[in-house]
Amino acid sequence: MTVLEPAPAGELTRLRAENAALRARMQHRDDELEVATRMLQARAQTMTSVVDAVTEQSIIGTDVDGVVRVWNPGAERMLGLLRADVVRRRSITDFHLAEELLEAGGGLAALVGTAQERGRDVRDWTYVAADGTELTVSVAVTPRTDDRGVHAGWNFVGTDMTEARATERMKDQFVSLISHELRTPLTSILGYLELVLDDPSLGDEPRRYLGTVERNAQRLLRLVGDLLFTAQVDAGRFSLQPESVDLAAVVRAAEETVRVTAAATGVEVVVDVPDGGLVVPGDAVRLGQACDNLVSNAVKFTPAGGRVTLALRPAWRTAGGAVVATPGDDAVRVARLAVSDTGIGIPAGEQGQLFARFFRASTARRHAVPGVGLGLAITRAIAAAHDGSLEVASVEGRGTTFTLTLPG
């Protein structure tokens, strides 16, 4: 029989010390794990509390297959289903109008495709509540990740826009109806005015009076046209008649249109366009309308002795979106029209609202400059329809520059 020799006292001491150190490290790790667990639980509880506190918007979280994992009180209120009846039992697609999903490509991919490509997507969808009610909902879709940063599903944050969209449709219908009812008699008035003004026996004084009537009738007709145009844009019925357009000729025509008004108010208008022209694809009528709006605005907001400059140049847009004056690798050609004035300018805090319908800057109101606030909204809509952009730079009291950029 083998008899085990007892370990030397020094070896036992060393082993006990290592064991104690190992136990201490394990206890430290246990303590760290407990703290981390409590922090994660606290963070999860905080997030749950925040999500549950939102009652005016639906917040729905899904896994990668679209199965609902998060369903806040706002979703309960909007769609009429309790959390317990939905989580892990229903798919996000169950609450969308089937026909609308099918038109967009069908299934979960129709809802998340854009967010998958761009990181986010916001658009109107039709939600169907438990009682069959159809709701127009503005839905923001973003990817959802887990604690390791791995894609775990999707977040859908919905705002009920049913009443707002209905109000917008009623407003647009009203604008269209009233505009049509105004345009018909105005056209008749202008037709008869033309007949009367063509009468050679008409005296000078009546001709002056009727000339004033004609100018104001034309002004009303332009306003009616602007109202109809904005209604078409909002309703998605705005279409273009594309062709090759010499933008230089459009700019010269815009200057010619305001020449008499500029001369009467003491404003100098300078045109700087390429001698050989600058051709872009687009709708000649709409691009003319956009240029006319920018140029007439510049003249209108410039006091006597001031200057308005119309500068048209070719440029290039880089892959990063910057517009530069010289061509480079992967840059695409664009046309840039800068309409600059030395007028009253726009306060910095109001420039973000400048392209909203019916908005008028405080400087315009203070100086009693006439207008209804539709021109810039229309011009930006025309630019966007051409895949272009309209930007503003202004200093109050020193002038304004509007830059229209169009694909070349």
Short mmCIF file of C-alpha atoms in Angstrom, two decimals, residues 8-271:
data_model
loop_
_atom_site.label_atom_id
_atom_site.label_comp_id
_atom_site.label_asym_id
_atom_site.label_seq_id
_atom_site.Cartn_x
_atom_site.Cartn_y
_atom_site.Cartn_z
CA PRO A 8 5.44 20.50 3.12
CA ALA A 9 4.09 23.30 5.26
CA GLY A 10 5.33 25.95 2.82
CA GLU A 11 3.51 24.37 -0.10
CA LEU A 12 0.24 24.24 1.90
CA THR A 13 0.58 27.88 2.76
CA ARG A 14 1.10 28.80 -0.89
CA LEU A 15 -1.89 26.77 -2.02
CA ARG A 16 -4.10 28.33 0.65
CA ALA A 17 -2.98 31.80 -0.44
CA GLU A 18 -3.72 31.08 -4.11
CA ASN A 19 -7.12 29.66 -3.16
CA ALA A 20 -7.92 32.73 -1.11
CA ALA A 21 -6.85 35.01 -3.97
CA LEU A 22 -8.96 33.03 -6.43
CA ARG A 23 -11.97 33.25 -4.14
CA ALA A 24 -11.44 36.99 -3.80
CA ARG A 25 -11.29 37.43 -7.59
CA MET A 26 -14.42 35.33 -8.02
CA GLN A 27 -16.23 37.40 -5.42
CA HIS A 28 -15.09 40.60 -7.15
CA ARG A 29 -16.36 39.30 -10.49
CA ASP A 30 -19.64 38.28 -8.85
CA ASP A 31 -19.99 41.77 -7.40
CA GLU A 32 -19.23 43.37 -10.81
CA LEU A 33 -21.74 41.08 -12.52
CA GLU A 34 -24.39 41.94 -9.96
CA VAL A 35 -23.78 45.68 -10.46
CA ALA A 36 -23.89 45.31 -14.26
CA THR A 37 -27.10 43.27 -14.01
CA ARG A 38 -28.72 45.91 -11.80
CA MET A 39 -27.62 48.65 -14.23
CA LEU A 40 -29.06 46.77 -17.21
CA GLN A 41 -32.29 46.14 -15.32
CA ALA A 42 -32.46 49.82 -14.34
CA ARG A 43 -31.81 50.92 -17.93
CA ALA A 44 -34.42 48.52 -19.25
CA GLN A 45 -36.88 49.75 -16.62
CA THR A 46 -36.14 53.37 -17.56
CA MET A 47 -36.66 52.68 -21.26
CA THR A 48 -39.86 50.78 -20.53
CA SER A 49 -41.10 53.67 -18.38
CA VAL A 50 -40.33 56.18 -21.12
CA VAL A 51 -42.04 54.08 -23.79
CA ASP A 52 -45.05 53.46 -21.54
CA ALA A 53 -45.30 57.18 -20.77
CA VAL A 54 -46.00 57.92 -24.44
CA THR A 55 -49.75 57.74 -24.90
CA GLU A 56 -50.30 59.99 -27.94
CA GLN A 57 -48.04 57.98 -30.25
CA SER A 58 -47.88 54.27 -30.92
CA ILE A 59 -44.46 52.72 -30.30
CA ILE A 60 -44.21 49.22 -31.71
CA GLY A 61 -41.00 47.20 -31.64
CA THR A 62 -40.60 43.98 -33.62
CA ASP A 63 -38.05 41.27 -34.13
CA VAL A 64 -36.36 40.77 -37.51
CA ASP A 65 -39.40 38.84 -38.77
CA GLY A 66 -41.87 41.56 -37.82
CA VAL A 67 -43.31 39.81 -34.77
CA VAL A 68 -44.33 42.38 -32.15
CA ARG A 69 -42.13 42.52 -29.03
CA VAL A 70 -42.92 46.06 -27.79
CA TRP A 71 -46.43 47.51 -27.64
CA ASN A 72 -46.85 50.73 -25.66
CA PRO A 73 -50.04 52.32 -24.24
CA GLY A 74 -50.14 54.63 -27.27
CA ALA A 75 -50.44 51.55 -29.51
CA GLU A 76 -53.14 50.15 -27.24
CA ARG A 77 -55.06 53.40 -27.47
CA MET A 78 -54.61 53.83 -31.22
CA LEU A 79 -55.32 50.26 -32.33
CA GLY A 80 -57.63 49.07 -29.54
CA LEU A 81 -55.67 45.98 -28.46
CA LEU A 82 -53.99 45.25 -25.13
CA ARG A 83 -50.30 44.43 -24.94
CA ALA A 84 -50.91 40.87 -23.75
CA ASP A 85 -53.05 40.19 -26.84
CA VAL A 86 -50.34 41.31 -29.26
CA VAL A 87 -46.78 40.77 -27.99
CA ARG A 88 -45.25 37.59 -29.48
CA ARG A 89 -48.65 36.78 -31.03
CA ARG A 90 -49.10 39.27 -33.88
CA SER A 91 -47.03 40.70 -36.73
CA ILE A 92 -46.73 44.40 -37.50
CA THR A 93 -48.18 43.70 -40.95
CA ASP A 94 -51.45 42.57 -39.31
CA PHE A 95 -52.25 46.21 -38.52
CA HIS A 96 -51.67 47.61 -42.02
CA LEU A 97 -54.20 47.90 -44.81
CA ALA A 98 -53.55 44.80 -46.92
CA GLU A 99 -54.14 46.52 -50.28
CA GLU A 100 -51.75 49.33 -49.43
CA LEU A 101 -49.02 46.88 -48.36
CA LEU A 102 -49.50 44.91 -51.57
CA GLU A 103 -49.14 48.05 -53.70
CA ALA A 104 -45.86 48.83 -51.90
CA GLY A 105 -44.45 45.39 -52.62
CA GLY A 106 -46.06 43.28 -49.92
CA GLY A 107 -45.00 41.96 -46.53
CA LEU A 108 -42.56 43.35 -44.00
CA ALA A 109 -40.14 44.38 -46.74
CA ALA A 110 -42.62 47.02 -47.94
CA LEU A 111 -42.51 48.64 -44.50
CA VAL A 112 -38.78 48.46 -43.75
CA GLY A 113 -37.09 48.49 -47.17
CA THR A 114 -36.26 52.21 -47.18
CA ALA A 115 -35.17 52.20 -43.53
CA GLN A 116 -32.93 49.23 -44.29
CA GLU A 117 -31.21 51.20 -47.06
CA ARG A 118 -31.11 54.67 -45.51
CA GLY A 119 -31.30 54.06 -41.74
CA ARG A 120 -34.75 55.59 -41.34
CA ASP A 121 -38.01 56.20 -43.17
CA VAL A 122 -41.00 58.44 -42.46
CA ARG A 123 -44.21 58.22 -44.47
CA ASP A 124 -47.98 57.89 -44.14
CA TRP A 125 -49.44 54.40 -43.83
CA THR A 126 -52.99 53.21 -43.20
CA TYR A 127 -53.37 51.39 -39.87
CA VAL A 128 -56.43 49.21 -39.26
CA ALA A 129 -57.70 49.22 -35.66
CA ALA A 130 -59.33 46.26 -33.90
CA ASP A 131 -62.81 47.59 -34.70
CA GLY A 132 -61.96 47.96 -38.42
CA THR A 133 -61.41 51.73 -38.30
CA GLU A 134 -58.83 52.90 -40.84
CA LEU A 135 -56.36 55.51 -39.57
CA THR A 136 -53.88 57.62 -41.52
CA VAL A 137 -50.67 57.35 -39.49
CA SER A 138 -47.30 59.00 -40.05
CA VAL A 139 -44.89 56.15 -39.26
CA ALA A 140 -41.17 56.61 -38.51
CA VAL A 141 -39.29 53.34 -39.05
CA THR A 142 -35.78 52.73 -37.69
CA PRO A 143 -33.66 49.60 -37.16
CA ARG A 144 -33.44 48.19 -33.61
CA THR A 145 -30.25 46.65 -32.17
CA ASP A 146 -29.56 44.57 -29.07
CA ASP A 147 -26.97 45.27 -26.35
CA ARG A 148 -24.22 43.85 -28.55
CA GLY A 149 -25.10 46.15 -31.44
CA VAL A 150 -26.53 43.29 -33.52
CA HIS A 151 -29.62 43.99 -35.64
CA ALA A 152 -32.59 42.73 -33.63
CA GLY A 153 -35.63 44.10 -35.43
CA TRP A 154 -37.49 47.34 -36.13
CA ASN A 155 -39.05 50.28 -34.31
CA PHE A 156 -42.29 51.79 -35.64
CA VAL A 157 -43.31 55.13 -34.09
CA GLY A 158 -46.73 56.23 -35.33
CA THR A 159 -48.57 59.54 -35.08
CA ASP A 160 -52.27 59.59 -35.92
CA MET A 161 -52.71 62.11 -38.75
CA THR A 162 -56.24 61.11 -39.77
CA GLU A 163 -57.91 64.39 -38.80
CA ALA A 164 -54.99 66.52 -39.97
CA ARG A 165 -54.90 64.89 -43.40
CA ALA A 166 -58.68 65.17 -43.73
CA THR A 167 -58.45 68.87 -42.88
CA GLU A 168 -55.70 69.34 -45.46
CA ARG A 169 -57.80 67.64 -48.13
CA MET A 170 -60.79 69.82 -47.29
CA LYS A 171 -58.61 72.92 -47.39
CA ASP A 172 -57.14 71.97 -50.76
CA GLN A 173 -60.58 71.18 -52.15
CA PHE A 174 -61.83 74.53 -50.89
CA VAL A 175 -58.86 76.37 -52.43
CA SER A 176 -59.34 74.59 -55.74
CA LEU A 177 -63.08 75.28 -55.78
CA ILE A 178 -62.76 78.94 -54.87
CA SER A 179 -59.85 79.43 -57.28
CA HIS A 180 -61.87 77.91 -60.12
CA GLU A 181 -64.89 80.06 -59.28
CA LEU A 182 -62.68 83.16 -59.30
CA ARG A 183 -60.75 82.30 -62.45
CA THR A 184 -63.85 81.93 -64.63
CA PRO A 185 -65.27 85.44 -64.08
CA LEU A 186 -61.78 87.00 -64.13
CA THR A 187 -61.11 85.50 -67.55
CA SER A 188 -64.40 86.91 -68.77
CA ILE A 189 -63.61 90.36 -67.29
CA LEU A 190 -60.20 90.43 -68.96
CA GLY A 191 -61.69 89.36 -72.29
CA TYR A 192 -64.22 92.18 -72.30
CA LEU A 193 -61.59 94.67 -71.10
CA GLU A 194 -59.42 93.75 -74.06
CA LEU A 195 -62.34 94.39 -76.43
CA VAL A 196 -63.08 97.78 -74.86
CA LEU A 197 -59.40 98.84 -74.81
CA ASP A 198 -59.09 97.96 -78.52
CA ASP A 199 -61.82 100.48 -79.33
CA PRO A 200 -60.05 103.42 -81.07
CA SER A 201 -62.81 105.84 -80.00
CA LEU A 202 -62.01 105.30 -76.29
CA GLY A 203 -60.75 108.50 -74.66
CA ASP A 204 -57.41 108.80 -72.84
CA GLU A 205 -58.90 109.15 -69.36
CA PRO A 206 -61.25 106.12 -69.61
CA ARG A 207 -58.34 104.16 -71.12
CA ARG A 208 -56.18 104.96 -68.07
CA TYR A 209 -58.95 103.87 -65.71
CA LEU A 210 -59.56 100.65 -67.63
CA GLY A 211 -55.80 100.02 -67.77
CA THR A 212 -55.73 100.10 -63.97
CA VAL A 213 -58.64 97.69 -63.85
CA GLU A 214 -56.84 95.35 -66.28
CA ARG A 215 -53.59 95.37 -64.26
CA ASN A 216 -55.42 94.51 -61.06
CA ALA A 217 -57.48 91.81 -62.77
CA GLN A 218 -54.25 90.28 -64.09
CA ARG A 219 -52.80 90.42 -60.58
CA LEU A 220 -55.84 88.59 -59.21
CA LEU A 221 -55.58 86.02 -62.00
CA ARG A 222 -51.91 85.36 -61.10
CA LEU A 223 -52.86 84.94 -57.44
CA VAL A 224 -55.62 82.48 -58.36
CA GLY A 225 -53.11 80.58 -60.50
CA ASP A 226 -50.66 80.43 -57.58
CA LEU A 227 -53.37 79.09 -55.26
CA LEU A 228 -54.31 76.42 -57.78
CA PHE A 229 -50.67 75.48 -58.25
CA THR A 230 -50.04 75.04 -54.51
CA ALA A 231 -53.15 72.87 -54.26
CA GLN A 232 -51.84 70.70 -57.13
CA VAL A 233 -48.46 70.34 -55.43
CA ASP A 234 -50.01 69.30 -52.12
CA ALA A 235 -52.31 66.83 -53.84
CA GLY A 236 -49.44 65.28 -55.80
CA ARG A 237 -50.98 66.32 -59.13
CA PHE A 238 -48.09 68.56 -60.16
CA SER A 239 -46.58 67.29 -63.41
CA LEU A 240 -43.89 68.56 -65.76
CA GLN A 241 -43.60 68.75 -69.54
CA PRO A 242 -39.87 67.95 -69.94
CA GLU A 243 -37.78 69.28 -72.80
CA SER A 244 -34.37 70.89 -73.33
CA VAL A 245 -34.48 74.41 -71.88
CA ASP A 246 -31.92 77.17 -72.38
CA LEU A 247 -31.80 78.56 -68.86
CA ALA A 248 -29.90 81.63 -70.06
CA ALA A 249 -32.85 82.58 -72.28
CA VAL A 250 -35.23 82.01 -69.36
CA VAL A 251 -33.16 84.34 -67.18
CA ARG A 252 -33.07 87.05 -69.86
CA ALA A 253 -36.85 86.78 -70.25
CA ALA A 254 -37.29 87.17 -66.48
CA GLU A 255 -35.16 90.32 -66.54
CA GLU A 256 -37.17 91.70 -69.44
CA THR A 257 -40.38 91.08 -67.51
CA VAL A 258 -39.25 93.20 -64.52
CA ARG A 259 -37.35 95.82 -66.52
CA VAL A 260 -40.09 98.45 -66.47
CA THR A 261 -40.86 97.93 -62.76
CA ALA A 262 -37.16 98.05 -61.86
CA ALA A 263 -36.63 101.25 -63.83
CA ALA A 264 -39.67 102.87 -62.21
CA THR A 265 -38.41 102.04 -58.69
CA GLY A 266 -34.79 102.98 -59.37
CA VAL A 267 -33.35 99.46 -59.12
CA GLU A 268 -30.53 98.35 -61.43
CA VAL A 269 -30.81 94.80 -62.80
CA VAL A 270 -27.60 93.13 -64.02
CA VAL A 271 -27.69 89.92 -66.07
#
